[in-house]
Short mmCIF file of C-alpha atoms in Angstrom, two decimals:
data_model
loop_
_atom_site.label_atom_id
_atom_site.label_comp_id
_atom_site.label_asym_id
_atom_site.label_seq_id
_atom_site.Cartn_x
_atom_site.Cartn_y
_atom_site.Cartn_z
CA MET A 1 -48.25 41.82 37.11
CA SER A 2 -51.85 42.61 36.13
CA THR A 3 -53.80 40.39 33.75
CA HIS A 4 -57.07 40.93 31.95
CA GLN A 5 -59.95 38.85 33.28
CA TRP A 6 -62.92 38.28 30.97
CA ARG A 7 -65.90 40.40 32.04
CA GLY A 8 -68.73 39.01 29.88
CA VAL A 9 -69.77 40.12 26.42
CA ILE A 10 -71.46 43.39 27.38
CA GLU A 11 -68.47 44.86 29.18
CA GLU A 12 -65.98 43.47 26.66
CA TYR A 13 -67.83 44.93 23.66
CA ARG A 14 -70.21 47.54 25.13
CA ASP A 15 -69.22 50.29 22.68
CA LEU A 16 -70.13 48.01 19.76
CA LEU A 17 -73.55 46.97 21.05
CA ASP A 18 -76.77 48.77 20.23
CA ILE A 19 -78.22 48.80 23.75
CA PRO A 20 -79.31 51.72 25.93
CA ALA A 21 -76.43 53.71 27.39
CA GLY A 22 -75.76 52.92 31.01
CA THR A 23 -77.49 49.53 30.99
CA PRO A 24 -76.01 47.53 33.91
CA ALA A 25 -74.77 44.13 32.77
CA ILE A 26 -76.54 41.05 34.12
CA THR A 27 -73.69 38.64 33.46
CA LEU A 28 -72.52 35.14 34.32
CA GLY A 29 -69.19 35.63 32.52
CA GLU A 30 -70.51 34.45 29.16
CA GLY A 31 -68.47 34.62 25.96
CA GLY A 32 -64.72 34.34 25.57
CA THR A 33 -65.28 30.74 24.44
CA PRO A 34 -62.44 28.69 22.94
CA LEU A 35 -61.65 28.73 19.24
CA VAL A 36 -60.11 25.28 18.97
CA HIS A 37 -57.95 24.33 16.00
CA SER A 38 -58.96 20.99 14.51
CA GLY A 39 -55.99 19.15 13.09
CA TRP A 40 -58.28 16.29 12.10
CA LEU A 41 -60.64 18.43 10.01
CA SER A 42 -57.77 20.53 8.66
CA ASP A 43 -56.11 17.38 7.34
CA LEU A 44 -59.38 16.22 5.77
CA THR A 45 -59.98 19.53 3.98
CA GLY A 46 -56.49 20.79 3.21
CA GLY A 47 -57.49 24.03 4.90
CA GLU A 48 -57.35 25.40 8.42
CA VAL A 49 -60.46 24.45 10.38
CA TRP A 50 -61.38 25.92 13.74
CA LEU A 51 -64.19 25.04 16.14
CA LYS A 52 -65.95 27.84 18.04
CA VAL A 53 -66.91 25.85 21.13
CA GLU A 54 -69.98 27.62 22.49
CA GLY A 55 -70.80 24.83 24.92
CA GLN A 56 -68.27 26.50 27.23
CA ASN A 57 -70.75 29.27 28.02
CA PRO A 58 -72.21 29.29 31.57
CA THR A 59 -75.41 27.34 30.78
CA GLY A 60 -73.76 25.25 28.07
CA SER A 61 -74.84 26.98 24.86
CA PHE A 62 -74.44 30.10 22.72
CA LYS A 63 -77.81 31.36 23.98
CA ASP A 64 -76.10 32.98 26.97
CA ARG A 65 -74.62 35.67 24.71
CA GLY A 66 -78.01 36.94 23.65
CA MET A 67 -79.62 36.42 27.01
CA THR A 68 -77.18 38.59 28.95
CA ALA A 69 -78.10 41.43 26.59
CA ALA A 70 -81.85 40.79 26.52
CA VAL A 71 -82.26 40.37 30.27
CA SER A 72 -79.97 43.30 31.06
CA VAL A 73 -82.02 45.63 28.85
CA ALA A 74 -85.32 44.22 30.12
CA VAL A 75 -84.32 44.90 33.73
CA HIS A 76 -82.97 48.34 32.81
CA GLU A 77 -86.37 49.15 31.30
CA GLY A 78 -88.23 47.97 34.43
CA ALA A 79 -89.33 44.42 33.60
CA MET A 80 -90.18 42.20 36.56
CA ALA A 81 -90.72 39.05 34.45
CA CYS A 82 -89.61 37.64 31.12
CA VAL A 83 -91.02 35.00 28.78
CA CYS A 84 -89.65 32.79 26.03
CA ALA A 85 -90.52 29.87 23.82
CA SER A 86 -87.84 27.24 23.74
CA THR A 87 -86.66 23.87 22.51
CA GLY A 88 -84.44 23.85 25.60
CA ASN A 89 -81.32 26.01 25.39
CA THR A 90 -83.11 29.35 25.36
CA SER A 91 -85.11 28.37 28.43
CA ALA A 92 -81.98 27.27 30.28
CA ALA A 93 -80.22 30.53 29.52
CA MET A 94 -83.20 32.74 30.27
CA ALA A 95 -83.93 31.04 33.57
CA ALA A 96 -80.31 31.42 34.69
CA TYR A 97 -80.05 35.10 33.79
CA ALA A 98 -83.49 35.87 35.21
CA ALA A 99 -82.41 34.21 38.46
CA LYS A 100 -79.27 36.34 38.47
CA ALA A 101 -81.38 39.46 37.88
CA GLY A 102 -84.05 38.56 40.43
CA ILE A 103 -86.96 38.58 37.97
CA THR A 104 -89.49 35.88 37.13
CA PRO A 105 -88.76 33.57 34.17
CA ILE A 106 -91.73 32.06 32.28
CA VAL A 107 -90.90 29.30 29.80
CA LEU A 108 -93.14 27.71 27.17
CA VAL A 109 -91.86 24.41 25.77
CA PRO A 110 -93.33 21.84 23.36
CA ASP A 111 -94.67 18.98 25.47
CA GLY A 112 -92.45 15.92 25.11
CA LYS A 113 -90.05 17.68 22.73
CA ILE A 114 -87.32 18.86 25.09
CA SER A 115 -84.44 16.90 26.60
CA ALA A 116 -84.58 16.16 30.31
CA SER A 117 -81.23 17.87 30.87
CA LYS A 118 -82.44 21.17 29.43
CA MET A 119 -85.71 20.95 31.30
CA ALA A 120 -83.78 20.38 34.51
CA GLN A 121 -81.76 23.55 33.94
CA ALA A 122 -84.87 25.70 33.60
CA LEU A 123 -86.56 24.15 36.62
CA VAL A 124 -83.52 24.34 38.89
CA HIS A 125 -83.13 28.04 38.11
CA GLY A 126 -86.72 28.59 39.21
CA ALA A 127 -88.55 29.00 35.92
CA GLN A 128 -92.31 28.63 35.64
CA VAL A 129 -92.30 25.97 32.92
CA ILE A 130 -95.47 25.59 30.86
CA ARG A 131 -95.72 22.58 28.56
CA VAL A 132 -97.67 23.31 25.40
CA ARG A 133 -99.50 20.71 23.32
CA GLY A 134 -97.86 21.80 20.09
CA ASN A 135 -94.47 22.59 18.59
CA PHE A 136 -91.96 25.39 19.06
CA ASP A 137 -93.78 27.67 16.65
CA ASP A 138 -96.96 27.34 18.73
CA CYS A 139 -94.95 28.23 21.84
CA LEU A 140 -93.51 31.31 20.16
CA LYS A 141 -96.97 32.54 19.17
CA LEU A 142 -98.10 32.20 22.78
CA SER A 143 -94.98 33.96 24.06
CA ARG A 144 -95.56 36.88 21.70
CA GLY A 145 -99.16 37.08 22.86
CA LEU A 146 -98.23 37.08 26.53
CA ALA A 147 -95.68 39.84 26.00
CA GLU A 148 -98.24 41.95 24.14
CA ALA A 149 -101.03 41.51 26.68
CA TYR A 150 -99.14 41.32 29.98
CA PRO A 151 -96.18 43.15 31.61
CA VAL A 152 -93.50 40.64 30.67
CA ALA A 153 -90.48 41.04 28.38
CA LEU A 154 -90.18 38.71 25.39
CA VAL A 155 -86.58 37.48 25.13
CA ASN A 156 -86.68 35.17 22.13
CA SER A 157 -84.45 36.10 19.20
CA VAL A 158 -87.30 38.14 17.68
CA ASN A 159 -86.06 40.64 20.29
CA PRO A 160 -83.25 42.44 18.39
CA VAL A 161 -81.25 42.90 21.58
CA ARG A 162 -80.64 39.14 21.58
CA LEU A 163 -78.79 39.45 18.29
CA GLU A 164 -76.69 42.28 19.71
CA GLY A 165 -75.35 39.89 22.33
CA GLN A 166 -74.93 36.96 19.96
CA LYS A 167 -73.00 38.93 17.33
CA THR A 168 -70.08 39.15 19.78
CA ALA A 169 -69.09 35.60 18.79
CA ALA A 170 -68.10 36.96 15.38
CA PHE A 171 -66.02 39.65 17.08
CA GLU A 172 -64.23 36.97 19.09
CA VAL A 173 -63.47 34.91 15.99
CA VAL A 174 -61.86 37.88 14.25
CA ASP A 175 -60.03 38.95 17.40
CA ARG A 176 -58.56 35.44 17.71
CA LEU A 177 -57.68 34.82 14.04
CA GLY A 178 -56.70 38.38 13.16
CA ASP A 179 -59.25 38.47 10.33
CA ALA A 180 -62.55 36.92 9.35
CA PRO A 181 -62.45 33.33 8.06
CA ASP A 182 -63.18 32.44 4.45
CA PHE A 183 -66.12 30.21 5.42
CA HIS A 184 -68.30 29.99 8.50
CA LEU A 185 -70.43 26.87 8.99
CA MET A 186 -73.14 26.45 11.62
CA PRO A 187 -76.50 24.91 12.56
CA ILE A 188 -79.64 26.87 11.86
CA GLY A 189 -82.97 26.51 13.64
CA ASN A 190 -84.76 29.72 14.56
CA ALA A 191 -82.12 31.50 12.44
CA GLY A 192 -81.12 34.14 14.97
CA ASN A 193 -77.54 32.94 15.37
CA MET A 194 -76.64 33.02 11.68
CA SER A 195 -78.21 36.47 11.48
CA ALA A 196 -76.21 37.62 14.51
CA TYR A 197 -72.88 36.31 13.24
CA TRP A 198 -73.41 38.06 9.91
CA LEU A 199 -74.29 41.27 11.74
CA GLY A 200 -71.06 41.00 13.71
CA TYR A 201 -68.88 40.23 10.70
CA LYS A 202 -70.34 43.14 8.74
CA GLN A 203 -69.83 45.52 11.66
CA TYR A 204 -66.21 44.48 12.20
CA ALA A 205 -65.42 44.78 8.49
CA ALA A 206 -67.03 48.22 8.32
CA ALA A 207 -64.93 49.33 11.30
CA GLY A 208 -61.74 48.11 9.65
CA ASN A 209 -61.22 45.29 12.10
CA ALA A 210 -61.47 42.66 9.33
CA THR A 211 -60.47 42.78 5.66
CA LYS A 212 -63.24 40.44 4.48
CA ARG A 213 -66.50 38.75 5.40
CA PRO A 214 -66.96 34.98 5.33
CA VAL A 215 -69.22 32.87 3.16
CA MET A 216 -72.01 31.73 5.51
CA ARG A 217 -73.17 28.11 5.17
CA ALA A 218 -75.88 26.84 7.50
CA PHE A 219 -77.40 23.41 7.88
CA GLN A 220 -80.80 22.07 8.89
CA ALA A 221 -82.09 18.60 9.66
CA GLU A 222 -84.08 17.02 6.83
CA GLY A 223 -87.18 16.77 9.00
CA ALA A 224 -87.02 20.43 9.99
CA ALA A 225 -85.69 22.28 6.95
CA PRO A 226 -88.01 25.20 6.17
CA LEU A 227 -85.19 27.44 4.94
CA VAL A 228 -84.03 24.76 2.51
CA LEU A 229 -87.56 23.96 1.33
CA GLY A 230 -88.58 27.60 1.11
CA HIS A 231 -91.75 27.17 3.16
CA PRO A 232 -92.70 26.46 6.80
CA VAL A 233 -92.81 22.88 8.05
CA GLU A 234 -95.95 22.34 10.11
CA GLU A 235 -94.73 19.30 12.04
CA PRO A 236 -90.92 19.47 12.19
CA GLU A 237 -89.17 16.35 13.45
CA THR A 238 -85.51 15.51 14.10
CA ARG A 239 -83.33 13.97 16.78
CA ALA A 240 -81.45 17.28 16.78
CA THR A 241 -84.01 18.89 19.06
CA ALA A 242 -82.31 22.29 19.30
CA ILE A 243 -83.11 22.93 15.62
CA ARG A 244 -86.55 21.27 15.54
CA ILE A 245 -88.22 24.45 14.29
CA GLY A 246 -90.61 24.71 11.37
CA ASN A 247 -91.01 28.47 10.93
CA PRO A 248 -87.87 30.41 11.93
CA ALA A 249 -88.47 33.80 13.52
CA SER A 250 -85.38 35.31 11.87
CA TRP A 251 -86.13 33.83 8.43
CA ALA A 252 -85.65 37.03 6.43
CA LEU A 253 -82.46 38.00 8.27
CA ALA A 254 -80.94 34.56 7.65
CA GLU A 255 -81.79 34.68 3.96
CA ALA A 256 -80.16 38.10 3.78
CA ALA A 257 -77.02 36.69 5.42
CA ARG A 258 -76.98 33.83 2.94
CA ASP A 259 -77.46 36.06 -0.08
CA GLU A 260 -75.09 38.86 0.97
CA SER A 261 -72.31 36.39 1.83
CA GLY A 262 -72.76 34.13 -1.20
CA GLY A 263 -73.66 31.30 1.16
CA ARG A 264 -76.33 28.62 1.23
CA PHE A 265 -78.58 26.39 3.29
CA LYS A 266 -78.47 22.59 3.13
CA ALA A 267 -80.47 19.79 4.81
CA LEU A 268 -78.88 16.67 6.29
CA SER A 269 -80.22 13.40 7.66
CA ASP A 270 -80.30 12.64 11.37
CA GLN A 271 -77.95 9.73 10.71
CA LYS A 272 -75.28 12.04 9.29
CA ILE A 273 -75.74 14.44 12.20
CA LEU A 274 -75.30 11.72 14.83
CA GLU A 275 -72.33 10.21 13.02
CA ALA A 276 -70.64 13.62 13.02
CA GLN A 277 -71.39 14.05 16.73
CA ALA A 278 -69.61 10.79 17.49
CA ALA A 279 -66.70 11.51 15.15
CA LEU A 280 -66.11 14.95 16.64
CA ALA A 281 -66.03 13.56 20.17
CA ARG A 282 -63.66 10.75 19.29
CA ASN A 283 -61.28 12.69 17.06
CA GLU A 284 -61.16 16.09 18.78
CA GLY A 285 -62.42 15.50 22.31
CA VAL A 286 -65.27 17.94 21.76
CA PHE A 287 -68.64 16.58 22.91
CA VAL A 288 -71.60 18.52 21.52
CA GLU A 289 -75.34 17.97 21.40
CA PRO A 290 -76.70 16.59 18.10
CA ALA A 291 -77.78 19.92 16.56
CA SER A 292 -74.35 21.35 17.30
CA ALA A 293 -72.65 18.66 15.21
CA ILE A 294 -74.50 19.54 12.03
CA GLY A 295 -71.85 22.04 10.91
CA VAL A 296 -69.28 19.23 10.96
CA ALA A 297 -71.76 16.93 9.22
CA GLY A 298 -72.26 19.65 6.63
CA LEU A 299 -68.52 19.90 6.06
CA PHE A 300 -68.36 16.14 5.46
CA ASP A 301 -71.31 16.34 3.08
CA ASP A 302 -69.79 19.25 1.18
CA LEU A 303 -66.52 17.33 0.72
CA ALA A 304 -68.43 14.26 -0.47
CA SER A 305 -70.27 16.47 -2.97
CA GLY A 306 -67.00 17.73 -4.42
CA ASP A 307 -66.77 21.11 -2.70
CA SER A 308 -63.26 22.23 -1.82
CA TYR A 309 -62.06 23.96 1.31
CA SER A 310 -58.40 23.55 0.37
CA GLY A 311 -56.31 26.49 1.50
CA ALA A 312 -59.30 28.12 3.19
CA THR A 313 -59.77 29.22 6.77
CA VAL A 314 -62.97 27.66 8.07
CA VAL A 315 -64.78 28.26 11.36
CA ILE A 316 -67.50 25.87 12.52
CA THR A 317 -69.69 26.96 15.39
CA VAL A 318 -70.67 24.09 17.67
CA THR A 319 -73.47 25.65 19.63
CA GLY A 320 -74.18 23.50 22.70
CA HIS A 321 -72.50 21.02 25.03
CA GLY A 322 -73.12 17.29 24.67
CA LEU A 323 -74.37 17.09 28.24
CA LYS A 324 -77.45 18.99 27.05
CA ASP A 325 -78.74 15.71 25.61
CA PRO A 326 -76.63 12.71 26.67
CA ALA A 327 -79.53 10.29 26.15
CA THR A 328 -79.49 10.72 22.38
CA ALA A 329 -75.73 10.13 22.23
CA LEU A 330 -76.06 6.92 24.25
CA GLU A 331 -78.97 5.72 22.13
CA PHE A 332 -76.91 6.20 18.97
CA PHE A 333 -74.22 3.87 20.26
CA GLY A 334 -76.79 1.26 21.22
CA GLU A 335 -76.45 -0.97 24.25
CA VAL A 336 -73.07 -0.38 25.90
CA ARG A 337 -71.57 -3.58 27.26
CA GLU A 338 -70.02 -2.85 30.63
CA ILE A 339 -66.99 -4.87 31.67
CA VAL A 340 -66.83 -5.91 35.32
CA VAL A 341 -63.67 -7.42 36.78
CA ASP A 342 -62.31 -8.31 40.18
CA ALA A 343 -59.91 -5.89 41.85
CA ASP A 344 -56.95 -7.48 40.06
CA ILE A 345 -54.34 -5.75 37.87
CA ASP A 346 -54.04 -8.58 35.36
CA ALA A 347 -57.81 -8.82 34.98
CA ALA A 348 -58.07 -5.07 34.40
CA ALA A 349 -55.24 -5.19 31.86
CA ALA A 350 -56.93 -8.02 29.98
CA ALA A 351 -60.27 -6.19 29.96
CA ALA A 352 -58.54 -3.09 28.59
CA GLY A 353 -56.90 -5.06 25.81
CA LEU A 354 -53.40 -4.43 27.11
CA VAL A 355 -52.47 -8.12 27.00
#
């Protein structure tokens, strides 16, 4: 009996992607991530809530979807090197796909503003990591400048091919549910992912693969909420480092997604974000990095504000694995008291609270 094995997002959805014909796929098997039903959140809302668990991608975040497309096209067009600005996940993905393609990855990161786990990913994959005295927006300006002046391909989400890869997550949601959800909640930092999902939902609806398009609701940290404030934030700050961005590159596209879908942006405190991270891990067994928990935190905040999701189908994208930033999770719980016992069954049972 033959079975279908997942081939990565380019081969699964090639006919729906706006990339050059005949582009060979540089793939690590990205996409095809789980859409996990949350009984816990469904009970809280009175709706049907699903988690799109993007931490199951090869480098642990949704960035792999866009990077397979961007690097594949860059190589097809003759690039021997690529460059990106990153708060961590983009650099991890780019370095991995560049290694797979055999081209040179150049990464610009804000000095002291990236988790050690994400930095390790970029370094292990062989990236030339350059620490910049500044924030993400400074790094993006430098990346743009390098791509304009030197023979390197820029693979940040300002590259529209990135969005072509990332929109496949919307296809997967519809393919799994049989239609688009009523609401889609997610984090928003540089704003490319919300823009990509909306692109995918619109395309599927236009093709007759979905009967509707969801209301898009995206959430930012209070210390890095330019889309909520309506102006750039010069010195963004939040424990949710993946969305610590003060001037999103895909600002206009995200606002269009909000307006066309009847959605909104909202800002939440770091405390609410970290509480949601812990609650998601303990109630659903899904461990995500802080920024990835903000969609769940946003759902809690909406319910507390009187919004109803009763009877609705809701998808929440959790964008990156918790192992991207375990230090922040451990810090939130404070000092963990370890229990040490002798190699004795009764002692172990007592320590576990079984007697």
